[in-house]
Coordinates of C-alpha atoms in Angstrom, one line a residue:
M244 CA 18.3 19.5 7.1
R245 CA 17.2 17.8 3.9
R246 CA 18.7 14.5 2.8
V247 CA 18.4 13.1 -0.7
L248 CA 17.8 9.5 -1.9
L249 CA 18.9 8.6 -5.4
P250 CA 18.1 5.4 -7.4
H251 CA 20.9 3.0 -8.2
V252 CA 19.8 2.7 -11.8
V253 CA 19.1 5.7 -14.0
A254 CA 17.6 5.3 -17.5
D255 CA 18.9 7.7 -20.1
E256 CA 15.7 8.1 -22.1
P257 CA 15.0 11.9 -22.4
A258 CA 11.5 13.5 -22.1
P259 CA 9.9 14.5 -25.3
A260 CA 11.5 17.7 -26.8
G261 CA 9.6 20.7 -25.6
G262 CA 7.4 18.4 -23.5
V263 CA 4.7 19.8 -21.2
I264 CA 3.2 18.3 -18.0
R265 CA -0.4 17.4 -18.1
D266 CA -2.4 16.5 -14.9
F267 CA -5.2 14.0 -14.4
G268 CA -7.0 12.9 -11.3
G269 CA -10.2 11.9 -9.5
R270 CA -11.5 9.6 -6.8
S271 CA -11.5 5.8 -6.6
M272 CA -11.4 3.1 -3.9
G273 CA -12.5 5.7 -1.3
T274 CA -9.5 7.9 -1.9
S275 CA -8.0 10.3 -4.4
W276 CA -5.7 9.5 -7.3
S277 CA -3.6 11.7 -9.6
V278 CA -1.3 11.4 -12.6
R279 CA 1.3 13.8 -13.9
L280 CA 2.8 13.0 -17.2
V281 CA 4.9 14.5 -19.9
C282 CA 3.3 15.0 -23.3
A283 CA 4.5 16.5 -26.6
P284 CA 3.3 20.1 -26.7
E285 CA 0.8 19.4 -29.5
D286 CA -0.6 16.3 -27.7
P287 CA -3.6 17.3 -25.4
C288 CA -3.8 13.8 -23.9
V289 CA -7.5 14.3 -23.3
H290 CA -8.3 10.7 -24.0
L291 CA -6.3 9.5 -21.1
Q292 CA -8.7 10.5 -18.3
Q293 CA -11.3 8.0 -19.4
G294 CA -8.7 5.3 -19.8
L295 CA -7.2 5.8 -16.4
E296 CA -10.6 5.8 -14.8
Q297 CA -11.4 2.5 -16.6
Q298 CA -8.2 0.9 -15.2
L299 CA -9.2 1.9 -11.7
D300 CA -12.8 0.8 -12.1
A301 CA -11.6 -2.6 -13.3
V302 CA -9.5 -3.0 -10.0
V303 CA -12.6 -2.1 -7.9
M304 CA -14.8 -4.6 -9.7
E305 CA -12.3 -7.4 -9.2
M306 CA -10.7 -6.7 -5.8
S307 CA -12.8 -4.4 -3.7
H308 CA -14.1 -5.8 -0.4
W309 CA -16.4 -2.7 -0.2
E310 CA -18.4 -3.7 -3.4
S311 CA -20.5 -6.8 -2.7
D312 CA -20.8 -7.6 -6.4
S313 CA -17.0 -7.5 -7.0
D314 CA -15.2 -10.8 -7.8
L315 CA -13.6 -10.6 -4.3
G316 CA -17.0 -10.1 -2.7
R317 CA -18.4 -13.1 -4.5
F318 CA -15.4 -15.2 -3.4
N319 CA -16.0 -14.1 0.2
R320 CA -19.6 -15.3 0.0
A321 CA -18.7 -18.6 -1.7
D322 CA -19.6 -21.9 -0.2
A323 CA -17.1 -23.7 2.0
G324 CA -14.9 -26.1 -0.1
S325 CA -15.7 -24.4 -3.4
W326 CA -13.1 -23.5 -6.0
R327 CA -13.6 -20.2 -7.7
Q328 CA -11.9 -19.2 -10.9
L329 CA -10.5 -15.6 -10.6
P330 CA -9.7 -13.0 -13.2
P331 CA -6.0 -12.9 -14.1
A332 CA -5.2 -9.7 -12.3
F333 CA -7.1 -10.7 -9.1
F334 CA -5.3 -14.1 -9.1
D335 CA -1.9 -12.5 -9.6
V336 CA -2.4 -9.9 -6.8
L337 CA -3.7 -12.5 -4.4
A338 CA -0.8 -14.9 -5.2
F339 CA 1.7 -12.1 -4.5
A340 CA -0.1 -11.2 -1.3
L341 CA 0.1 -14.8 -0.1
D342 CA 3.8 -14.9 -0.9
V343 CA 4.4 -11.9 1.3
A344 CA 2.3 -13.5 4.0
G345 CA 4.5 -16.5 3.9
E346 CA 7.8 -14.6 3.8
S347 CA 6.7 -12.4 6.7
G348 CA 5.7 -15.3 8.9
G349 CA 2.0 -14.2 8.7
A350 CA 2.6 -10.6 9.8
Y351 CA 0.6 -9.6 6.7
D352 CA -2.3 -11.8 5.6
P353 CA -4.8 -11.0 2.8
C354 CA -7.1 -13.6 4.4
A355 CA -7.5 -11.6 7.6
G356 CA -10.6 -9.6 6.4
A357 CA -12.8 -11.1 9.1
L358 CA -10.5 -9.7 11.8
V359 CA -10.4 -6.3 10.1
N360 CA -14.2 -6.3 10.1
L361 CA -14.4 -7.3 13.7
W362 CA -12.3 -4.3 14.7
G363 CA -14.6 -1.9 12.8
F364 CA -12.3 -1.1 9.9
G365 CA -14.2 -2.9 7.2
P366 CA -17.3 -1.9 5.1
R367 CA -19.8 -2.7 7.9
G368 CA -20.0 -2.4 11.6
R369 CA -17.6 0.5 11.5
F370 CA -15.8 1.7 14.6
D371 CA -17.3 5.2 14.2
Q372 CA -20.8 4.0 14.6
P373 CA -22.5 4.5 18.0
D374 CA -23.3 0.8 18.5
F375 CA -19.7 -0.4 17.8
V376 CA -18.3 -2.8 20.4
P377 CA -14.7 -4.2 20.2
P378 CA -14.7 -8.0 19.5
S379 CA -14.6 -10.5 22.3
A380 CA -11.7 -13.0 22.8
A381 CA -14.1 -15.7 21.5
Q382 CA -14.8 -13.8 18.3
I383 CA -11.1 -13.2 17.7
S384 CA -10.3 -16.9 18.3
A385 CA -13.0 -17.9 15.8
A386 CA -11.6 -15.7 13.1
L387 CA -8.1 -16.9 13.7
A388 CA -9.3 -20.5 13.4
S389 CA -10.2 -20.3 9.7
R390 CA -8.3 -22.5 7.3
P391 CA -6.0 -20.9 4.6
V392 CA -7.0 -20.1 1.0
L393 CA -5.4 -22.4 -1.5
L394 CA -4.4 -21.5 -5.0
E395 CA -4.3 -23.6 -8.1
R396 CA -2.2 -21.8 -10.7
E397 CA -3.4 -24.0 -13.5
G398 CA -6.8 -22.4 -14.3
R399 CA -6.2 -19.5 -11.8
R400 CA -8.5 -21.0 -9.2
A401 CA -8.8 -20.3 -5.4
L402 CA -10.3 -22.5 -2.7
Q403 CA -12.7 -20.9 -0.3
P404 CA -12.2 -23.1 2.8
G405 CA -15.2 -21.6 4.5
G406 CA -15.7 -18.2 6.0
V407 CA -12.5 -16.6 4.8
Q408 CA -12.9 -12.9 4.1
L409 CA -10.2 -11.7 1.7
D410 CA -9.1 -8.1 2.2
L411 CA -6.6 -6.8 -0.4
S412 CA -6.6 -3.2 0.9
A413 CA -3.0 -3.4 1.9
V414 CA -1.9 -4.2 -1.6
A415 CA -4.6 -3.0 -4.0
K416 CA -3.7 0.7 -4.0
G417 CA -0.1 -0.2 -4.8
Y418 CA -1.2 -2.6 -7.6
S419 CA -3.4 0.2 -8.9
V420 CA -0.4 2.5 -9.1
D421 CA 1.5 -0.1 -11.1
R422 CA -1.5 -0.7 -13.3
L423 CA -1.9 3.0 -14.2
A424 CA 1.8 3.3 -14.9
Y425 CA 1.7 0.3 -17.2
F426 CA -1.3 1.6 -19.0
L427 CA 0.4 4.9 -19.6
K428 CA 3.4 3.1 -21.0
T429 CA 1.2 1.1 -23.4
Q430 CA -0.2 4.4 -24.6
G431 CA 3.3 5.7 -25.3
Y432 CA 3.8 7.9 -22.2
A433 CA 7.0 6.8 -20.4
H434 CA 7.5 9.9 -18.2
C435 CA 5.0 10.1 -15.4
L436 CA 4.3 10.3 -11.7
V437 CA 1.3 8.2 -10.6
E438 CA -0.3 8.4 -7.1
V439 CA -3.2 6.5 -5.5
G440 CA -4.1 7.3 -1.9
G441 CA -0.6 8.5 -1.2
E442 CA 1.3 5.6 -2.8
L443 CA 3.5 6.7 -5.6
R444 CA 5.5 5.5 -8.6
G445 CA 7.7 7.6 -10.9
A446 CA 9.1 6.8 -14.3
G447 CA 11.3 8.9 -16.6
V448 CA 11.9 12.5 -16.0
K449 CA 10.2 15.9 -16.2
P450 CA 10.7 18.2 -19.2
D451 CA 13.6 19.9 -17.6
G452 CA 15.4 16.6 -17.2
Q453 CA 14.9 16.5 -13.4
P454 CA 13.4 13.4 -11.8
W455 CA 10.1 13.4 -10.0
W456 CA 11.1 14.6 -6.6
V457 CA 8.9 13.5 -3.6
A458 CA 9.4 14.0 0.1
L459 CA 8.9 10.9 2.2
E460 CA 5.8 11.2 4.4
Q461 CA 6.3 12.7 7.8
V462 CA 4.5 11.6 10.9
A463 CA 1.5 13.8 11.8
D464 CA -1.1 12.9 14.4
G465 CA -3.0 14.4 17.2
A466 CA -0.5 14.7 20.0
D467 CA 2.6 14.6 18.0
S468 CA 1.7 17.0 15.2
D469 CA 1.6 20.0 17.5
S470 CA 4.5 18.8 19.7
A471 CA 7.8 20.6 19.8
A472 CA 9.6 17.3 19.7
P473 CA 11.7 17.1 16.5
Q474 CA 11.1 14.7 13.7
P475 CA 13.9 13.0 11.7
D476 CA 15.4 15.2 9.0
E477 CA 13.4 15.4 5.8
L478 CA 14.1 12.8 3.1
V479 CA 13.6 13.6 -0.5
L480 CA 13.5 10.8 -3.1
A481 CA 14.2 10.9 -6.8
L482 CA 11.3 8.8 -7.9
H483 CA 12.9 7.5 -11.1
G484 CA 11.9 3.9 -11.8
L485 CA 10.9 3.5 -8.2
S486 CA 7.8 3.4 -6.0
V487 CA 7.2 4.4 -2.4
A488 CA 4.5 3.4 0.1
T489 CA 4.1 4.4 3.8
S490 CA 2.2 2.7 6.6
G491 CA 1.5 4.6 9.8
D492 CA -0.5 4.2 12.9
Y493 CA -1.5 7.9 12.7
R494 CA -3.6 7.4 9.6
R495 CA -6.6 5.5 10.9
Y496 CA -7.4 4.6 14.4
F497 CA -10.0 5.0 17.1
E498 CA -9.9 5.6 20.9
L499 CA -12.2 3.9 23.3
D500 CA -12.1 4.2 27.1
G501 CA -8.7 5.9 26.9
Q502 CA -7.1 3.2 24.7
R503 CA -6.0 3.8 21.1
Y504 CA -6.6 1.1 18.5
S505 CA -4.7 1.1 15.3
H506 CA -6.3 0.1 12.0
T507 CA -3.3 -2.2 11.4
I508 CA -4.3 -5.7 12.7
D509 CA -1.7 -8.3 13.5
P510 CA -3.1 -11.4 11.8
R511 CA -1.2 -13.7 14.1
S512 CA -2.8 -12.4 17.3
G513 CA -6.0 -10.9 15.9
M514 CA -5.2 -7.7 17.8
P515 CA -4.4 -4.1 16.6
I516 CA -0.7 -3.5 16.7
A517 CA 0.6 -1.8 19.8
N518 CA 4.3 -1.4 19.1
D519 CA 6.2 1.9 19.1
L520 CA 6.4 2.3 15.3
A521 CA 5.0 5.6 14.0
S522 CA 5.6 4.8 10.3
V523 CA 7.3 2.5 7.9
T524 CA 8.2 3.6 4.4
V525 CA 9.3 1.1 1.7
V526 CA 11.0 2.1 -1.6
H527 CA 10.7 -0.5 -4.3
P528 CA 10.5 -0.7 -8.1
Q529 CA 7.0 -2.2 -7.8
C530 CA 4.4 -0.2 -5.8
M531 CA 2.4 -3.4 -5.0
A532 CA 5.4 -4.7 -3.2
A533 CA 6.1 -1.5 -1.4
D534 CA 2.5 -1.4 -0.3
A535 CA 2.4 -4.9 1.0
W536 CA 5.8 -4.9 2.7
S537 CA 5.1 -1.6 4.5
T538 CA 2.1 -3.2 6.2
A539 CA 4.0 -6.4 7.0
L540 CA 7.0 -4.6 8.5
T541 CA 4.7 -2.3 10.5
V542 CA 3.2 -5.3 12.2
L543 CA 6.6 -6.8 12.9
G544 CA 7.9 -3.7 14.6
C545 CA 11.3 -2.1 14.2
E546 CA 13.6 -4.8 15.5
H547 CA 12.1 -7.8 13.7
G548 CA 11.0 -5.7 10.7
L549 CA 14.5 -4.3 10.1
R550 CA 16.0 -7.8 10.4
L551 CA 13.5 -9.1 7.7
A552 CA 14.1 -6.1 5.5
E553 CA 17.8 -6.8 5.5
Q554 CA 17.1 -10.5 4.6
Q555 CA 14.8 -9.5 1.8
G556 CA 17.1 -6.7 0.5
L557 CA 14.4 -4.1 1.0
A558 CA 14.9 -0.4 1.1
V559 CA 13.0 0.6 4.3
R560 CA 12.8 3.5 6.7
F561 CA 11.4 3.0 10.2
V562 CA 10.3 5.9 12.3
V563 CA 10.0 5.0 16.0
R564 CA 8.3 7.0 18.8
R565 CA 10.4 7.8 21.8
R566 CA 9.0 8.2 25.3
D567 CA 9.9 11.9 25.3
G568 CA 7.5 12.4 22.3
G569 CA 10.2 12.6 19.7
F570 CA 11.2 10.2 17.0
T571 CA 14.1 8.0 16.1
E572 CA 14.8 6.9 12.5
H573 CA 16.2 3.5 11.4
M574 CA 17.2 2.6 7.8
S575 CA 17.9 -0.7 6.1
T576 CA 21.2 -1.0 4.4
H577 CA 19.6 -0.9 1.0
L578 CA 17.9 2.4 1.7
R579 CA 21.0 3.9 3.3
S580 CA 23.0 3.1 0.2
M581 CA 20.7 5.4 -1.8
L582 CA 21.6 8.4 0.3
A583 CA 23.5 11.0 -1.8
E584 CA 26.9 11.9 -0.5

């Protein structure tokens, strides 16, 4: 059975008369990206590929923890007690991430890069290397003891308290999607579907007047992908003025001595999450918000995450693993209100 989610607000701006869809894409931030947009038939749009790549390159040079010479990399190496002026976009993304950290009670924390690195999901000491060893309790405690990063909005400065390793990977892809969509709008293209690493944002409509239809991501991992246990019915979203992001424990993990370790780390305990959530999908006008909240709610788990989603007015779908190998779906009120009758 297929169910349909519709936006509450629909813009009435039509696509260009006789418009055609043009496709662009490539790789950035260790993943793929793609753009579909509606152009006038006489407009080849060829100049956009370079512009889109430049937007993504700018994000990498400011916010990548994989690039040692990025602005984020330099902040992570800064002396304890030093204030660093940040580029405007970097500052704004970090400020937003810290806001979500506060609102989620620390379930998401952009300052938890040291923990991510200890568990082998950072740029060095990877879990897939033969010499990898999970961190000791003492190492985790030391990483948890770091003081918080402070921001000074006047001058866009951030304080490196000493040893903090920023990691914006749970928000940077979403921000990149928003940035590409904004860039296209400034170039006069209001009808597009933007995707970076599976995070999506749609604006306007296709030439036939239909919205950009996307299916919400289904769970697929080792044991469950071949299982006969049913998944929740497919959900298809009209991505019109909306973004969608999904976090799932099936995406990245490793197994050691029969134990499975998720790539999602709980910043409060320093341990990989071990709840029964298979995936969390957030629908939001801003992809950066959908990206960050999907991570925070995954850490919180279904019960506490659903409660916070209701408090925040977020449109969220939780897919929970059952002991019989099947799945149970839970929706927030705001997402349920988008279901077509």
